[in-house]
PDB file of C-alpha atoms in Angstrom:
ATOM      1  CA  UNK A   1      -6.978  20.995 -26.474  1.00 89.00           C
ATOM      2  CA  UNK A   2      -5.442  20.111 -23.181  1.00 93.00           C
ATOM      3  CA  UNK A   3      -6.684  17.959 -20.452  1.00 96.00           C
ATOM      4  CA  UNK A   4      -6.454  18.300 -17.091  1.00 96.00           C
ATOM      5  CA  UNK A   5      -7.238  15.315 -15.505  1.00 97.00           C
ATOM      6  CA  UNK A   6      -8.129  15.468 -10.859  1.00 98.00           C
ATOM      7  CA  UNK A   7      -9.091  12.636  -9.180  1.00 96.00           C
ATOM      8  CA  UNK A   8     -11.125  14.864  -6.554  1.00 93.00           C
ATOM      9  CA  UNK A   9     -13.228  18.035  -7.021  1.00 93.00           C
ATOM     10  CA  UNK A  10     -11.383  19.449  -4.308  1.00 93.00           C
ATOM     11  CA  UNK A  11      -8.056  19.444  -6.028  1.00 95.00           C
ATOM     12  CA  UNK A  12      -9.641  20.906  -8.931  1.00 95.00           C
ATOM     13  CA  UNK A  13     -11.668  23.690  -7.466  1.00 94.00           C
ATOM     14  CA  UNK A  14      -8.942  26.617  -6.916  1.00 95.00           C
ATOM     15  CA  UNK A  15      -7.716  26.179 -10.340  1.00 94.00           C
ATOM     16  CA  UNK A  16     -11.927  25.518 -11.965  1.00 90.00           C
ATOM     17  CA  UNK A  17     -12.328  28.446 -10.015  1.00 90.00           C
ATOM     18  CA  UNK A  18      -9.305  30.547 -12.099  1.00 88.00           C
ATOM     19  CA  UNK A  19      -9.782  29.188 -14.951  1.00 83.00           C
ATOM     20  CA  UNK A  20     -13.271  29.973 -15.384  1.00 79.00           C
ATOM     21  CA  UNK A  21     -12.817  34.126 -16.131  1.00 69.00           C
ATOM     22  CA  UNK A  22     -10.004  33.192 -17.967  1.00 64.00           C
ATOM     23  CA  UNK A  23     -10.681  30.547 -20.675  1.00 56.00           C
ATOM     24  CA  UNK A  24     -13.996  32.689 -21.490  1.00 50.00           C
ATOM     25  CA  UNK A  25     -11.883  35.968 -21.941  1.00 42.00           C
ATOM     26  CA  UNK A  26      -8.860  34.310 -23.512  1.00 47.00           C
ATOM     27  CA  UNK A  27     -10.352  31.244 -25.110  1.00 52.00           C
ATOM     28  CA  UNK A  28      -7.940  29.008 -23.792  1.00 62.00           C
ATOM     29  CA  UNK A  29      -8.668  24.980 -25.086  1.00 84.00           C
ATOM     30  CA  UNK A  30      -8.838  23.072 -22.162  1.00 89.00           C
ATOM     31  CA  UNK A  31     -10.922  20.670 -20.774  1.00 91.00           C
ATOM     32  CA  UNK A  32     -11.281  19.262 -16.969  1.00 94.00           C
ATOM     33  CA  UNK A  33     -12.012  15.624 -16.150  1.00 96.00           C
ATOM     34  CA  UNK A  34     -12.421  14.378 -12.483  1.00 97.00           C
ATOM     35  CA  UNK A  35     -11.380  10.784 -12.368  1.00 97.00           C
ATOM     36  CA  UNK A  36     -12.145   9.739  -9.222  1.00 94.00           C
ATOM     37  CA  UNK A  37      -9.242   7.447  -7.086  1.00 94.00           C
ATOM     38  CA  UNK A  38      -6.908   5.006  -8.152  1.00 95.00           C
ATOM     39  CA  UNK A  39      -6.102   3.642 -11.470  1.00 94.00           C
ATOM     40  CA  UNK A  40      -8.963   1.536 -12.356  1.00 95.00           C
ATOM     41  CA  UNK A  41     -10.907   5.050 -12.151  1.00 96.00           C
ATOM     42  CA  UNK A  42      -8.441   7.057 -13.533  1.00 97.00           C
ATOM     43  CA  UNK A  43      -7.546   4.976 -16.428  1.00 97.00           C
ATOM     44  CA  UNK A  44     -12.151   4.068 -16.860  1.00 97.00           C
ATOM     45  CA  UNK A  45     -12.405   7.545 -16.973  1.00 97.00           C
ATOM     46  CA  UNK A  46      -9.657   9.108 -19.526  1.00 97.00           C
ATOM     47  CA  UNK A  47     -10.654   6.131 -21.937  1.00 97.00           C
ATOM     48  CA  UNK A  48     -14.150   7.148 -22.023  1.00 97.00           C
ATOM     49  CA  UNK A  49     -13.228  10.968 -22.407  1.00 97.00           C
ATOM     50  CA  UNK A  50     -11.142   9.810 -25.480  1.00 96.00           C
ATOM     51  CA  UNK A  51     -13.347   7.860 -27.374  1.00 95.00           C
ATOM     52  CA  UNK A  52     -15.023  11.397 -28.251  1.00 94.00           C
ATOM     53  CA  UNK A  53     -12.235  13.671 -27.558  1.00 94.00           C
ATOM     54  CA  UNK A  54      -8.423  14.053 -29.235  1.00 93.00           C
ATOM     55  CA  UNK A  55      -6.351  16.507 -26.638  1.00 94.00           C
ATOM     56  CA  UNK A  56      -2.732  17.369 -27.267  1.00 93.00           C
ATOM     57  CA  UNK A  57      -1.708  16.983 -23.992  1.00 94.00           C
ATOM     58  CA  UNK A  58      -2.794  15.502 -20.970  1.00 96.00           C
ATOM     59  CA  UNK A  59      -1.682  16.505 -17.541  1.00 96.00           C
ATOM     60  CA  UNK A  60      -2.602  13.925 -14.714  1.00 97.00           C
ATOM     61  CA  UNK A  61      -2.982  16.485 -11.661  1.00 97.00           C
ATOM     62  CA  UNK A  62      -4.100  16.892  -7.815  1.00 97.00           C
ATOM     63  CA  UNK A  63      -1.952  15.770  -4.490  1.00 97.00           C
ATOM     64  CA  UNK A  64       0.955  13.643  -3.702  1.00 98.00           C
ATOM     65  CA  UNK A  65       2.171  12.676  -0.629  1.00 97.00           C
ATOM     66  CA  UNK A  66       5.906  13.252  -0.538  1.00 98.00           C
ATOM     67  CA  UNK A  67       8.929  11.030  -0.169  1.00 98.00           C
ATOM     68  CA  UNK A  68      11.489  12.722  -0.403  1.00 98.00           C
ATOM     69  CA  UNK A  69      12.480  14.834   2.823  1.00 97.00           C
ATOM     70  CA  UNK A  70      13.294  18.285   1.138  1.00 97.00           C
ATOM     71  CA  UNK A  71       9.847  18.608  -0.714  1.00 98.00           C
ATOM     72  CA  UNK A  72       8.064  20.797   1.410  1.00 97.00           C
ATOM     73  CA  UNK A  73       3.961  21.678   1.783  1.00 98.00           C
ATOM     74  CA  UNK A  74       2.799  23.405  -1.328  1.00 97.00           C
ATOM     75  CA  UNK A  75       5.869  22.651  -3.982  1.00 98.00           C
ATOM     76  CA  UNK A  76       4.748  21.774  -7.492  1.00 98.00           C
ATOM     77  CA  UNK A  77       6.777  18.817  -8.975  1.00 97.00           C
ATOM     78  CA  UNK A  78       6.311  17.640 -12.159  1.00 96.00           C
ATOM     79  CA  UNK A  79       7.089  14.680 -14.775  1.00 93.00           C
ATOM     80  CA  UNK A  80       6.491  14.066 -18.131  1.00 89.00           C
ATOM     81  CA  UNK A  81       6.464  10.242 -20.140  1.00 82.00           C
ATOM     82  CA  UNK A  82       6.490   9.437 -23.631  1.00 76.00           C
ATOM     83  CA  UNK A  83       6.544  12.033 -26.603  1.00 79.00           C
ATOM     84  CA  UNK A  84       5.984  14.649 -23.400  1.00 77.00           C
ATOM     85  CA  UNK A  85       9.425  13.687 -21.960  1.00 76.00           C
ATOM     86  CA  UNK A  86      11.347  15.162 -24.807  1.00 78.00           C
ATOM     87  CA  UNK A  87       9.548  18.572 -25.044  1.00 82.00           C
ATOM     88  CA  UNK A  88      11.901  20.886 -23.746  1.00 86.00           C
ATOM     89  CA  UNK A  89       9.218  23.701 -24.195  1.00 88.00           C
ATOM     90  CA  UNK A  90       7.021  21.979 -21.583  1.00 89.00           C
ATOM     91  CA  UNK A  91       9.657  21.373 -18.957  1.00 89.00           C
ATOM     92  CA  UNK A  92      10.805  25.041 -19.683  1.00 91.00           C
ATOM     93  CA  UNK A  93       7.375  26.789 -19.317  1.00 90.00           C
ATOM     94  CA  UNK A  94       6.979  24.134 -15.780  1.00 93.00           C
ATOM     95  CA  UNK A  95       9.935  25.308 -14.367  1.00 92.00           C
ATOM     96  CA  UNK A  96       9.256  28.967 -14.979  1.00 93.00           C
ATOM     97  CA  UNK A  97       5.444  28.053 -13.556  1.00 93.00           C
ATOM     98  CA  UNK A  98       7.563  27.356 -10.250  1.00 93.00           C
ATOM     99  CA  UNK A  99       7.159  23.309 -10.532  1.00 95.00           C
ATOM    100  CA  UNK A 100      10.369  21.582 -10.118  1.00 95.00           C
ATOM    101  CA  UNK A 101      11.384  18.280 -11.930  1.00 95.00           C
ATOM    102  CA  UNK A 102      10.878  14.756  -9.885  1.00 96.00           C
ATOM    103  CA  UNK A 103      10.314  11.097  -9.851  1.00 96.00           C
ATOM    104  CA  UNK A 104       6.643   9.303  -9.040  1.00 97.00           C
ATOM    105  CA  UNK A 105       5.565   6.299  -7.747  1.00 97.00           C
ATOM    106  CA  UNK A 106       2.220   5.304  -8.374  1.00 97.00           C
ATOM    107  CA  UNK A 107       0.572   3.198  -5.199  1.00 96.00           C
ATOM    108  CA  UNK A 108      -2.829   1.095  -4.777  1.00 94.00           C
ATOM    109  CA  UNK A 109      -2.719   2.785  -1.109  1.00 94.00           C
ATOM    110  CA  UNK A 110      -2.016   6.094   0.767  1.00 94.00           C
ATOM    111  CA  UNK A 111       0.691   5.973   2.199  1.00 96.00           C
ATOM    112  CA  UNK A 112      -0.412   7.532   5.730  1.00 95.00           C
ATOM    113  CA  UNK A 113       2.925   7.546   8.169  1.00 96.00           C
ATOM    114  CA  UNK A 114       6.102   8.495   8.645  1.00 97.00           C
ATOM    115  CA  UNK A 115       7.733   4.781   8.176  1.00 97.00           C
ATOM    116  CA  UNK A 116       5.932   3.944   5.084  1.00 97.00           C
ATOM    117  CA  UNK A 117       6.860   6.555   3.459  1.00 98.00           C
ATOM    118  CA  UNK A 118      10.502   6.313   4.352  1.00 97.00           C
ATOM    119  CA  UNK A 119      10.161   2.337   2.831  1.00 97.00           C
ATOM    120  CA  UNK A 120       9.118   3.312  -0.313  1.00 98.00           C
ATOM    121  CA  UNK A 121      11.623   6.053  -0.763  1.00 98.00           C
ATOM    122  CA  UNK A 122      13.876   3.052  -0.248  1.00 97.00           C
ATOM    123  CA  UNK A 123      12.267   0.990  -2.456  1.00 97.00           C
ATOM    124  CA  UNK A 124      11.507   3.428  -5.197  1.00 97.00           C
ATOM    125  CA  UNK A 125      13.644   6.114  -5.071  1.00 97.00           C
ATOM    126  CA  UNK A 126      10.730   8.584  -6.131  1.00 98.00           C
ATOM    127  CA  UNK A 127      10.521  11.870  -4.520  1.00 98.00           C
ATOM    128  CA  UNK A 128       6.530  11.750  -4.391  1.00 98.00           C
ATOM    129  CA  UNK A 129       3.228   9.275  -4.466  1.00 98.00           C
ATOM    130  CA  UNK A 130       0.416   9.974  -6.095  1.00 97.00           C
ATOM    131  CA  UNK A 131      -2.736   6.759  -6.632  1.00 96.00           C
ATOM    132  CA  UNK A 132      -3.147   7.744 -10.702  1.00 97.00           C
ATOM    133  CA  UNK A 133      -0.693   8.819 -13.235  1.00 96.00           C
ATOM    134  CA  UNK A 134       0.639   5.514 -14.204  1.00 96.00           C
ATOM    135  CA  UNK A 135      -2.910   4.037 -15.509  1.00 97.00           C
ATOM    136  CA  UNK A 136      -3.053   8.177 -17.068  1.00 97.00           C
ATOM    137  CA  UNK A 137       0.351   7.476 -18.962  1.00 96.00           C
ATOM    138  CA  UNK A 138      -0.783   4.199 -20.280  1.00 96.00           C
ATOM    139  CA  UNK A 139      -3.674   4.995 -21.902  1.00 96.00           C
ATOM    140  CA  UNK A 140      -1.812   8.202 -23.402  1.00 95.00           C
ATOM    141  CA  UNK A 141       0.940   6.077 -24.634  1.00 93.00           C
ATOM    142  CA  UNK A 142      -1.213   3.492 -26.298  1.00 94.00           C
ATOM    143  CA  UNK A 143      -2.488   6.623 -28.214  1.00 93.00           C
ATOM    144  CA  UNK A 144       0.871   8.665 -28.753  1.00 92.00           C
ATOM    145  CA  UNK A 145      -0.403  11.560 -26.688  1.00 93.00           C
ATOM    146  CA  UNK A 146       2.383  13.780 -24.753  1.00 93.00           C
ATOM    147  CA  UNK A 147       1.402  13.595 -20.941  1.00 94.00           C
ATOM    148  CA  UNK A 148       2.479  15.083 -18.084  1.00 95.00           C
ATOM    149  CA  UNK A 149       2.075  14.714 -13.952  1.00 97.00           C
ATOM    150  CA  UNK A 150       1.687  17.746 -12.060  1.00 97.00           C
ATOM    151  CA  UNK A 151       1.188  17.376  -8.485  1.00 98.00           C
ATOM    152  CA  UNK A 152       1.297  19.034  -5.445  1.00 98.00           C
ATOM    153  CA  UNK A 153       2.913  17.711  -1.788  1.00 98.00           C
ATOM    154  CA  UNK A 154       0.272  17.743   0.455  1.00 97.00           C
ATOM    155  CA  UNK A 155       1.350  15.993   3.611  1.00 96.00           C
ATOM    156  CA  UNK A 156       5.313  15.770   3.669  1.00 97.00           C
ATOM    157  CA  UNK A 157       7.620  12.668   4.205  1.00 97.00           C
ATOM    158  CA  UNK A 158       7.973  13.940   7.678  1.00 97.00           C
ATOM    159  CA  UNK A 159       4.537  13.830   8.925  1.00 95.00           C
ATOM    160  CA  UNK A 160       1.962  11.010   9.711  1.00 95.00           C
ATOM    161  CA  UNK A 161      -1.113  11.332   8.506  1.00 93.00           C
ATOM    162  CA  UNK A 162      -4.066  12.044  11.438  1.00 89.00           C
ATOM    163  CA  UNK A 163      -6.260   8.689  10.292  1.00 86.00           C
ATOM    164  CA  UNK A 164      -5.280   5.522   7.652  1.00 87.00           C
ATOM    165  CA  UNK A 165      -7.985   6.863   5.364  1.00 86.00           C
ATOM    166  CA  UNK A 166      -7.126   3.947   3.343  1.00 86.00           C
ATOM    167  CA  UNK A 167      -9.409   1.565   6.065  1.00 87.00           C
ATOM    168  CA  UNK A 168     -11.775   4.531   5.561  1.00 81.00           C
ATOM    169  CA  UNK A 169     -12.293   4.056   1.589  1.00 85.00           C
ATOM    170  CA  UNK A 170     -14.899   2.047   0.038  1.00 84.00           C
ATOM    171  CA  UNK A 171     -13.760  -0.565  -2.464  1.00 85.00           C
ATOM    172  CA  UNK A 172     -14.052   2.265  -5.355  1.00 81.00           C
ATOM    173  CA  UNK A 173     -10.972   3.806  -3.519  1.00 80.00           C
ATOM    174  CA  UNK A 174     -13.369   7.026  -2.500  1.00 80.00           C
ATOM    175  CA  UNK A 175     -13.550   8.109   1.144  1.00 80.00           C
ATOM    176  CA  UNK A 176     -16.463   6.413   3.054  1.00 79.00           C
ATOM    177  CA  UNK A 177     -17.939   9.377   4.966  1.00 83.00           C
ATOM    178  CA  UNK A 178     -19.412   6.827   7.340  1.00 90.00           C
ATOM    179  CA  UNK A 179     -17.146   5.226   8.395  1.00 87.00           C
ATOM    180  CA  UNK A 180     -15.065   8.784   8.546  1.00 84.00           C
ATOM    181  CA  UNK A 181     -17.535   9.593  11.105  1.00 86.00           C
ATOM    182  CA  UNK A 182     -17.243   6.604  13.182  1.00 88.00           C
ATOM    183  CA  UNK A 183     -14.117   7.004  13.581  1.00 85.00           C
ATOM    184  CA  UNK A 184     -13.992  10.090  14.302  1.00 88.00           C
ATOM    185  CA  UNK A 185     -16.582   9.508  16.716  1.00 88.00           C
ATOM    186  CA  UNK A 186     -14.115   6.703  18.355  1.00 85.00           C
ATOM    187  CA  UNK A 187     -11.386   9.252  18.513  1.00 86.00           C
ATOM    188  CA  UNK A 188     -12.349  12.970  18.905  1.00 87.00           C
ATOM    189  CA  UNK A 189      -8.772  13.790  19.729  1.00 86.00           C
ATOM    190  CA  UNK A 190      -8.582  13.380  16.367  1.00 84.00           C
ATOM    191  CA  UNK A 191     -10.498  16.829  14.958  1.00 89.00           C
ATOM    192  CA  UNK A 192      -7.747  19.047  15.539  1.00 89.00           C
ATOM    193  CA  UNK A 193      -5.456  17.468  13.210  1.00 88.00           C
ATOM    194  CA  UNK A 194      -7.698  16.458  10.637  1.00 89.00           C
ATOM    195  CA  UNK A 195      -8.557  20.221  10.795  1.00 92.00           C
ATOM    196  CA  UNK A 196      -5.015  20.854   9.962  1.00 93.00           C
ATOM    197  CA  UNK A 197      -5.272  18.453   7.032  1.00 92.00           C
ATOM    198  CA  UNK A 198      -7.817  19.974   5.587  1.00 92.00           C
ATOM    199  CA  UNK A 199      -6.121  23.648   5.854  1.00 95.00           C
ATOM    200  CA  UNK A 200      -2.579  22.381   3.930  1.00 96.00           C
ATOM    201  CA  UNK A 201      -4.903  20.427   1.816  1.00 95.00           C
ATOM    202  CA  UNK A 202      -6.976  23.374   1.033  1.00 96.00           C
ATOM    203  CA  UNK A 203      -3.196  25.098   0.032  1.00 97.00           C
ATOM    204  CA  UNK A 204      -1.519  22.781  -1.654  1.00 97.00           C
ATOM    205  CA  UNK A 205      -4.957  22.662  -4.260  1.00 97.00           C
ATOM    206  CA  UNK A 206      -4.108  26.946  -3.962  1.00 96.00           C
ATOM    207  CA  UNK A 207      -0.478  26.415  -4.992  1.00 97.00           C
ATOM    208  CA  UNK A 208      -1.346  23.627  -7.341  1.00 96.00           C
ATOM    209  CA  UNK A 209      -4.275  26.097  -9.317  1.00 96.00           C
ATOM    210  CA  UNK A 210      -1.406  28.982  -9.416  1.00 94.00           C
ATOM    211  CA  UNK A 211       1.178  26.956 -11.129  1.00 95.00           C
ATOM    212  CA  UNK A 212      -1.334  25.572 -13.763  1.00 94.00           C
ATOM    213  CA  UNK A 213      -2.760  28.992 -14.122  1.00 92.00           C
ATOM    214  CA  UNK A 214       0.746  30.452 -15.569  1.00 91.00           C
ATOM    215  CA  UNK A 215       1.818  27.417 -17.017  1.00 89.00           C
ATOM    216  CA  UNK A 216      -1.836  26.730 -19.317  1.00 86.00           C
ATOM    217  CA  UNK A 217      -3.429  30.203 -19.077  1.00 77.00           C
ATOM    218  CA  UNK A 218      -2.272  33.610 -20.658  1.00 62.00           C
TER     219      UNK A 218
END
């Protein structure tokens, strides 16, 4: 069995939405887990799915904000740790998905402008950021399980992001919708890009759902 691990429903939907005619007609072993955000989540969450469950693989999945400059809206990158990093098969069926190989850096925050993201490409040298897969890869290596990150750029190194949604999180890491709303309320110039966001958000999860889809699914 494989499991495909989401920190948000939304990221998962386009593919949950695929995969549901297919893994009845085809049978296909997978399993979906939403984590919820960050790695205290992520890593709560895959623990307690594998005290009753053994996958084969697990694939840590959803957006990334990206780093580097050439990764544009909507491109698949992927990376695999531990006995996943030496399966050639994997990388081969990734790359033929249309994902494309990369380094990941896993942050406690979004990274919401221009300049931050330029530090930590500094800093890091990873092409994308993503709030999960490290705490994903632990617990997998602890237990000898291949894993793999598969994400999808959803707001590019070039572009600041329309609010610091990390002020706008509760102490769970999940987005407060209040205080969303208040500010939002504070600055209504706002709407039309968050409106935006939500459109490349919306298909980046599309591009993300396709690449799985060829990649897991027959």
């Amino acid at each position: 069995m494989t499991l495909i691990c989401f920190a948000l429903k939304e990221e998962a939907a386009p593919f949950r939405k695929i995969a549901r005619a297919k893994v009845v007609s085809a049978q296909a072993d997978i399993s979906m887990l939403i984590t919820g955000v960050g790695r205290r989540n992520a890593e709560k969450s895959v623990r307690a799915f594998l005290t009753a469950h053994s996958p084969k693989l697990v694939l840590t999945c959803g957006f990334a904000g990206g780093l580097n400059p050439e990764l544009k809206l909507g491109e698949v990158v992927f990376e695999p740790t531990g006995p996943a990093a030496n399966d050639q098969k994997l990388a081969t069926n990734l790359a033929a998905a249309g994902a494309k190989p990369a380094k990941f850096f896993c942050a406690d925050r979004i990274a919401t402008t221009v300049a931050e993201k330029k530090k930590l490409r500094h800093e890091t040298g990873a092409d994308a950021i993503e709030m999960e897969s490290a705490a994903i890869h632990a617990v997998c290596r602890e237990r000898n399980i291949p894993c793999a990150t598969i994400r999808v750029i959803s707001d590019t190194a070039s572009e600041d992001l329309p609010l610091d949604f990390n002020a706008l999180s509760k102490p769970d890491k999940n987005l407060d919708f209040g205080k969303l709303f208040l500010a939002i309320a504070k600055s209504p110039g706002k709407i039309g890009a968050l409106m935006q966001l939500q459109k490349k958000i919306r298909f980046a999860a599309e591009q993300s759902a396709e690449v799985l889809a060829k990649m897991i699914l027959p």
